[in-house]
Short mmCIF file of C-alpha atoms and ligand atoms in Angstrom, two decimals:
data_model
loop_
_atom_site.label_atom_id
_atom_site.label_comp_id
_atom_site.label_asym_id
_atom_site.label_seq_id
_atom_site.Cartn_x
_atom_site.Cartn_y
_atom_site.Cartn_z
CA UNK A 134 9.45 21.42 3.20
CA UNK A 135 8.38 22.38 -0.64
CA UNK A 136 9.35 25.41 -2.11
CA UNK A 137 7.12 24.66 -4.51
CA UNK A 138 4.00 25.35 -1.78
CA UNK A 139 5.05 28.82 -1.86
CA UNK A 140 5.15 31.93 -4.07
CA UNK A 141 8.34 33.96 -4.14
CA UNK A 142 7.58 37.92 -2.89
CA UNK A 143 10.20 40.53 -3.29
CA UNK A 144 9.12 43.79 -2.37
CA UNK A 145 10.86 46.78 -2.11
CA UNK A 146 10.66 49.44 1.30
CA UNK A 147 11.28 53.13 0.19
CA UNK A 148 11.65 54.02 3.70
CA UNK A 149 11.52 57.51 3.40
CA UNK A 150 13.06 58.38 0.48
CA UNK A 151 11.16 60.05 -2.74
CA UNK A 152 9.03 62.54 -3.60
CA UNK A 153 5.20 61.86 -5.34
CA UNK A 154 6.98 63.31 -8.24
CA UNK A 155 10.23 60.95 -8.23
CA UNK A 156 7.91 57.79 -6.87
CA UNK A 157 6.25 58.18 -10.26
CA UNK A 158 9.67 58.11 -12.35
CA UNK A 159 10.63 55.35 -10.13
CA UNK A 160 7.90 53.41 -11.06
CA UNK A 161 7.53 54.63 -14.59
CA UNK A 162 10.61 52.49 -15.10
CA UNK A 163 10.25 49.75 -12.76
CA UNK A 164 7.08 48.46 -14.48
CA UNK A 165 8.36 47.78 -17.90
CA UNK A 166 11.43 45.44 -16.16
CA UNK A 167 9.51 43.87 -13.96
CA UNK A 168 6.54 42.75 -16.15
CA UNK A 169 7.60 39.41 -16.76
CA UNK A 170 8.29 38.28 -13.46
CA UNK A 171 7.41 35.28 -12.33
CA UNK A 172 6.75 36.25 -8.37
CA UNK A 173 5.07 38.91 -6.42
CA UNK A 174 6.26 42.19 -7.06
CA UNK A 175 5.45 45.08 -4.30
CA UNK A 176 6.64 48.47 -3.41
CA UNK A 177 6.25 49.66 -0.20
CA UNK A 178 6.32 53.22 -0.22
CA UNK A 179 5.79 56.62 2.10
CA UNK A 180 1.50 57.61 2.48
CA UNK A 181 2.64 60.51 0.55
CA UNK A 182 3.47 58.67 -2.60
CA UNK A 183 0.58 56.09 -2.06
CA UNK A 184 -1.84 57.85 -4.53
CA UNK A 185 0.52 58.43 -7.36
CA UNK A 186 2.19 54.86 -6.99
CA UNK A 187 -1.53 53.21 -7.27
CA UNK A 188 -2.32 55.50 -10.53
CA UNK A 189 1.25 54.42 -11.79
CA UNK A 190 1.09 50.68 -11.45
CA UNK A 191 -2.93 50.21 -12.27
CA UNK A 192 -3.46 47.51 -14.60
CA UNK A 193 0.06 46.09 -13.98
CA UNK A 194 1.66 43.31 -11.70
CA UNK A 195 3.22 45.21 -9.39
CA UNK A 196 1.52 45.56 -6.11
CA UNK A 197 1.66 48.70 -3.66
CA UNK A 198 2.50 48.34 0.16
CA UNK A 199 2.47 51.17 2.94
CA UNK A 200 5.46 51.31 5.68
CA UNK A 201 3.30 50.86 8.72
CA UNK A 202 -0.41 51.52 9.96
CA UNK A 203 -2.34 52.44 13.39
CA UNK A 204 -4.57 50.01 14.88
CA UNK A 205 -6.93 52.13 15.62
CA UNK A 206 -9.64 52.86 13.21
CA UNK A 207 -10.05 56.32 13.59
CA UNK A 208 -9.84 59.08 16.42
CA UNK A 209 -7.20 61.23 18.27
CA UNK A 210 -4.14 59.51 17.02
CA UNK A 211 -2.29 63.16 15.61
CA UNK A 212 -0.27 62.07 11.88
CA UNK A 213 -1.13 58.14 12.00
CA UNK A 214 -2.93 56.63 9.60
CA UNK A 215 -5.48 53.89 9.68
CA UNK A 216 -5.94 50.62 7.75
CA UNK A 217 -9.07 51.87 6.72
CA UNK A 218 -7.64 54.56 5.01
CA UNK A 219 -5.25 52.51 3.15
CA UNK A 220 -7.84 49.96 2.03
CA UNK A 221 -9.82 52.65 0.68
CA UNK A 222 -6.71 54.07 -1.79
CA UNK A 223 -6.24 50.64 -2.73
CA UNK A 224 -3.11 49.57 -0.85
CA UNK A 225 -2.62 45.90 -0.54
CA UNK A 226 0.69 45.28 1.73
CA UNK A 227 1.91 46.82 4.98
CA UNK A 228 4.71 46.69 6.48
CA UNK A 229 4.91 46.62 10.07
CA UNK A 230 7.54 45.75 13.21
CA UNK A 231 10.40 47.36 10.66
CA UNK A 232 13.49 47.28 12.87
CA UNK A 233 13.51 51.30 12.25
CA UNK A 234 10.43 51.48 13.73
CA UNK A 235 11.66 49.54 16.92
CA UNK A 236 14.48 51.59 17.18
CA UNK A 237 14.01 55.14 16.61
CA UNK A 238 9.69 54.96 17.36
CA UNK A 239 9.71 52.96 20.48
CA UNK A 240 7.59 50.23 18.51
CA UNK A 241 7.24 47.34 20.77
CA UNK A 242 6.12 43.62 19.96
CA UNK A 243 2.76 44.64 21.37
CA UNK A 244 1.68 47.18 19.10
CA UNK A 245 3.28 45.43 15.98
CA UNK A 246 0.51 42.38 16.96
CA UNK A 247 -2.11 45.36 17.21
CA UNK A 248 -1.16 46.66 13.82
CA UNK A 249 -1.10 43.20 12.46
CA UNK A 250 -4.31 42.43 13.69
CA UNK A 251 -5.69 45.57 12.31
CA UNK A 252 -4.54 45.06 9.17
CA UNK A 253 -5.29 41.34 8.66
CA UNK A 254 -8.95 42.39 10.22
CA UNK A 255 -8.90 45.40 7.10
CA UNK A 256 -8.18 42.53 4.55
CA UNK A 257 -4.23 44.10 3.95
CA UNK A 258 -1.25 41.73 3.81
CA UNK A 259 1.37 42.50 6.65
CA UNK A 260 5.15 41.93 6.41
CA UNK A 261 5.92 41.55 9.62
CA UNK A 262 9.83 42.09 10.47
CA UNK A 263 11.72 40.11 12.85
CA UNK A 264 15.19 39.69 13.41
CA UNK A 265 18.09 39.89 16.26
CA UNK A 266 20.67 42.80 17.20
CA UNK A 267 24.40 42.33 16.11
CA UNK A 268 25.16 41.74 20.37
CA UNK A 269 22.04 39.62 20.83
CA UNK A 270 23.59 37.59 18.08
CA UNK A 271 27.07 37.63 19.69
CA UNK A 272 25.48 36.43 22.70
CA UNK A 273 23.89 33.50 20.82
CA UNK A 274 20.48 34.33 21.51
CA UNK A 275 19.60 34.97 17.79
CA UNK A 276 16.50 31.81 17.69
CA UNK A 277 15.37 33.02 21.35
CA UNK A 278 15.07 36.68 20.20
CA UNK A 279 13.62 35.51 16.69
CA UNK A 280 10.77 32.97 18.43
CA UNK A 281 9.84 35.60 20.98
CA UNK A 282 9.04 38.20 18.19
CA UNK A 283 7.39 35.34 16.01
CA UNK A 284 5.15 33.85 19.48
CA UNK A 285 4.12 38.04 19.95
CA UNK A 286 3.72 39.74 17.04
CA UNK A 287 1.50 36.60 15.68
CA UNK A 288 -0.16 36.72 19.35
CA UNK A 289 -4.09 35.54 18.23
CA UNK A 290 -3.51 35.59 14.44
CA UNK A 291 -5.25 32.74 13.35
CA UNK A 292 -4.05 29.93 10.84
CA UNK A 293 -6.51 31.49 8.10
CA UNK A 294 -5.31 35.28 8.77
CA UNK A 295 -1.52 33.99 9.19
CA UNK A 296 -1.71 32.59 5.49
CA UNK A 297 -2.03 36.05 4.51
CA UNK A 298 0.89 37.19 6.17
CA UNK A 299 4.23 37.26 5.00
CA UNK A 300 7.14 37.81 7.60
CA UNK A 301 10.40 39.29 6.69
CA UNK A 302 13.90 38.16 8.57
CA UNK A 303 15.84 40.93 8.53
CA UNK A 304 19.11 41.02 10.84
CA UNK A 305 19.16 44.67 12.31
CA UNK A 306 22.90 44.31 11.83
CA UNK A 307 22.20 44.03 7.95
CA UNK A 308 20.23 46.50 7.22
CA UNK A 309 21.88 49.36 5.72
CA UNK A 310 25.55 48.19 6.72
CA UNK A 311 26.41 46.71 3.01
CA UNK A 312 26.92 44.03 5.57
CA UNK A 313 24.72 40.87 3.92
CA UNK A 314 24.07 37.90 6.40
CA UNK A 315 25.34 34.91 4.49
CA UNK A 316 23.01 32.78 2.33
CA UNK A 317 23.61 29.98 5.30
CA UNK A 318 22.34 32.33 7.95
CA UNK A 319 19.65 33.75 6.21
CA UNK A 320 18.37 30.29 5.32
CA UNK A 321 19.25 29.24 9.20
CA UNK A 322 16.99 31.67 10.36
CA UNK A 323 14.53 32.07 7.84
CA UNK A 324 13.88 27.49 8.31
CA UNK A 325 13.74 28.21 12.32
CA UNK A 326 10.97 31.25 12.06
CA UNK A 327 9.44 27.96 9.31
CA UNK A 328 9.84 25.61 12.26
CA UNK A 329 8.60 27.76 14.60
CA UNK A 330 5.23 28.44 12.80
CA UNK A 331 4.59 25.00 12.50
CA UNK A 332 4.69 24.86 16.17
CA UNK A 333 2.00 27.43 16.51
CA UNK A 334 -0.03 26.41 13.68
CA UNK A 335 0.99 23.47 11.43
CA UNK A 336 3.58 21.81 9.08
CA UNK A 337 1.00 22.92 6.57
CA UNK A 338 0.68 26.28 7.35
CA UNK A 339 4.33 26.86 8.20
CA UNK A 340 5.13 25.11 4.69
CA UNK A 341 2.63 27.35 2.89
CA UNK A 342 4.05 31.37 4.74
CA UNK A 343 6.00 33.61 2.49
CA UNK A 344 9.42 34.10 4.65
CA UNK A 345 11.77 37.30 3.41
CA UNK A 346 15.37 37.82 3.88
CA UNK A 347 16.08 41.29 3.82
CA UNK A 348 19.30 43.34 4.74
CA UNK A 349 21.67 44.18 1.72
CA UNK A 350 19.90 41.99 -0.26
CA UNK A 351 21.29 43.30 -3.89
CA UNK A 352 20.91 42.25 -7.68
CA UNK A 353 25.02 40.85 -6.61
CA UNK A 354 23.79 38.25 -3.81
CA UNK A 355 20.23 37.65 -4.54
CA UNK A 356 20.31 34.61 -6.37
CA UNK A 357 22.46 32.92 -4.02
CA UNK A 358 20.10 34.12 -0.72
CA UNK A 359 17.09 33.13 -2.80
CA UNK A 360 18.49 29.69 -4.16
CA UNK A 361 18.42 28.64 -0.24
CA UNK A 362 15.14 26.94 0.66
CA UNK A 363 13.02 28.38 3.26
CA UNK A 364 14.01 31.77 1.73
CA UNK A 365 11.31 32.91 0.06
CA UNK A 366 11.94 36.43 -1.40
CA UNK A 367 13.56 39.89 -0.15
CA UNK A 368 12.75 43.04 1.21
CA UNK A 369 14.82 45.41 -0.21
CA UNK A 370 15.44 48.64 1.04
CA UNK A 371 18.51 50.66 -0.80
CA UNK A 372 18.63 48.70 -4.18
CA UNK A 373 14.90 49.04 -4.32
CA UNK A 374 15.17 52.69 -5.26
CA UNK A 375 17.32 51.82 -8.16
CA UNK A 376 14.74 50.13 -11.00
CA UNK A 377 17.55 48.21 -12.82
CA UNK A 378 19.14 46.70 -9.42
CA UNK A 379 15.38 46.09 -8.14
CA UNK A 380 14.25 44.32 -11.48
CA UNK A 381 17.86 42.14 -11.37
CA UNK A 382 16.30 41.04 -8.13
CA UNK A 383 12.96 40.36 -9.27
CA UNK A 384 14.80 38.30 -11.78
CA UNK A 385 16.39 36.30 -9.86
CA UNK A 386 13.48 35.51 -7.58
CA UNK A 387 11.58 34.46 -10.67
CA UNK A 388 13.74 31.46 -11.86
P1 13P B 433 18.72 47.60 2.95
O1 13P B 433 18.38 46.71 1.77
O2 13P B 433 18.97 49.03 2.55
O3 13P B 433 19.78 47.02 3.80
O4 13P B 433 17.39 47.66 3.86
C1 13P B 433 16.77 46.49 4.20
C2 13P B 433 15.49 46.82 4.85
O5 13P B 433 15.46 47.36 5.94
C3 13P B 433 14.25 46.51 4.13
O6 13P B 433 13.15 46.67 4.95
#
């Protein structure tokens, strides 16, 4: 496996915090940090902030994601929004499966491979989210839980579209908690999702997909998570809304 294939990705998910008008300040300051980086830079931010976060970055190398997207391309689908209407703003990323999602919006594996299809199909870059509960963990089913999600939510993605995807490990027990998996079980995880795309697709392809630890990532443990080698870059949800914290991380993903 070459790290080397692969281009590091950190990209932050607002989740819902931030206004238009404090999405701009945000951004107003992480540009000038994050300028120099040397890997992908995205924020992921609410559809209401889309507009002013694509005016804010234009012309600079930070890239702007949404938090999810219907399947659908248009029709009686009351406060969803479409790929198509994403494209046309000029959104590059989605995210989609977020463990929030799962938990509190009865998102299944199902429609996360219909919104990944959709968005592939619009020509947007998913970051797909996978990862186990703290009790399916206990119970040791952590790779079973993590290749199920992988096997559905890829489900007729094909080896040109998958390319395009990025998917993001992030332990549900993680997120949020302060509580960071360890740079051993990030990587642990992050080389089995690695192993288990090469057993759908290739060694080539598997080599060549962006994998994301996220869950507490910080500018504190960041270098160590990202020094580990199937872990490709972070999805950051709390220090992203912090510009110095996010750019520390950007940092470290770019040595
Ligand atoms: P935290 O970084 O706040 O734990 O959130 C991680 C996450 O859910 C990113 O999608």
């Amino acid at each position: 496996m070459d790290k080397t294939k692969r281009k590091a990705v950190i990209a932050g998910n607002w989740k819902m915090n931030k206004t238009p008008s404090e999405a701009k300040e945000l951004l107003t300051a992480i540009v000038p940090a994050v300028k120099d980086a040397d890997c992908e830079v995205i924020a992921c931010v609410p559809y209401v902030d889309l507009s002013v976060a694509i005016e804010t970055t234009k012309g600079t190398n930070v890239k702007i994601g949404a938090e999810n997207c219907h399947w659908a391309e248009k029709g009686a689908f009351t406060g969803e929004i479409s790929t198509g209407m994403l494209k046309e703003m000029g959104v590059e990323y989605v995210v989609l499966g977020h463990s929030e999602r799962r938990q509190y919006f009865g998102e299944t594996d199902e429609t996360v491979n219909k919104r990944t299809k959709a968005a592939l199909a619009a020509g947007l870059k998913p970051i797909v989210c996978v990862g186990e509960l703290l009790w399916e963990r206990e119970c040791d089913i952590t790779e079973e839980v993590i290749a199920r999600q992988i096997k559905l939510d890829l489900f007729d993605v094909t080896e040109e579209e998958v390319l395009n995807t990025i998917i993001a490990y992030e332990p549900v027990w993680a997120i949020g908690t302060g509580k960071t998996a360890t740079a051993e079980q990030a990587e642990e995880v992050c080389g089995f999702i690695r192993s288990t795309l090469a057993k759908l697709y290739s060694q080539d392809v598997a080599d060549a997909v962006t994998i994301q630890y996220g869950g507490s990532m910080n500018d504190c443990n960041a270098d160590e998570l990202l020094s580990k080698k199937d872990v490709d870059g972070g999805l950051i949800g709390g220090a992203s809304l912090v510009a110095e914290k996010f750019a520390a991380i950007v940092k470290a993903a770019s040595k």
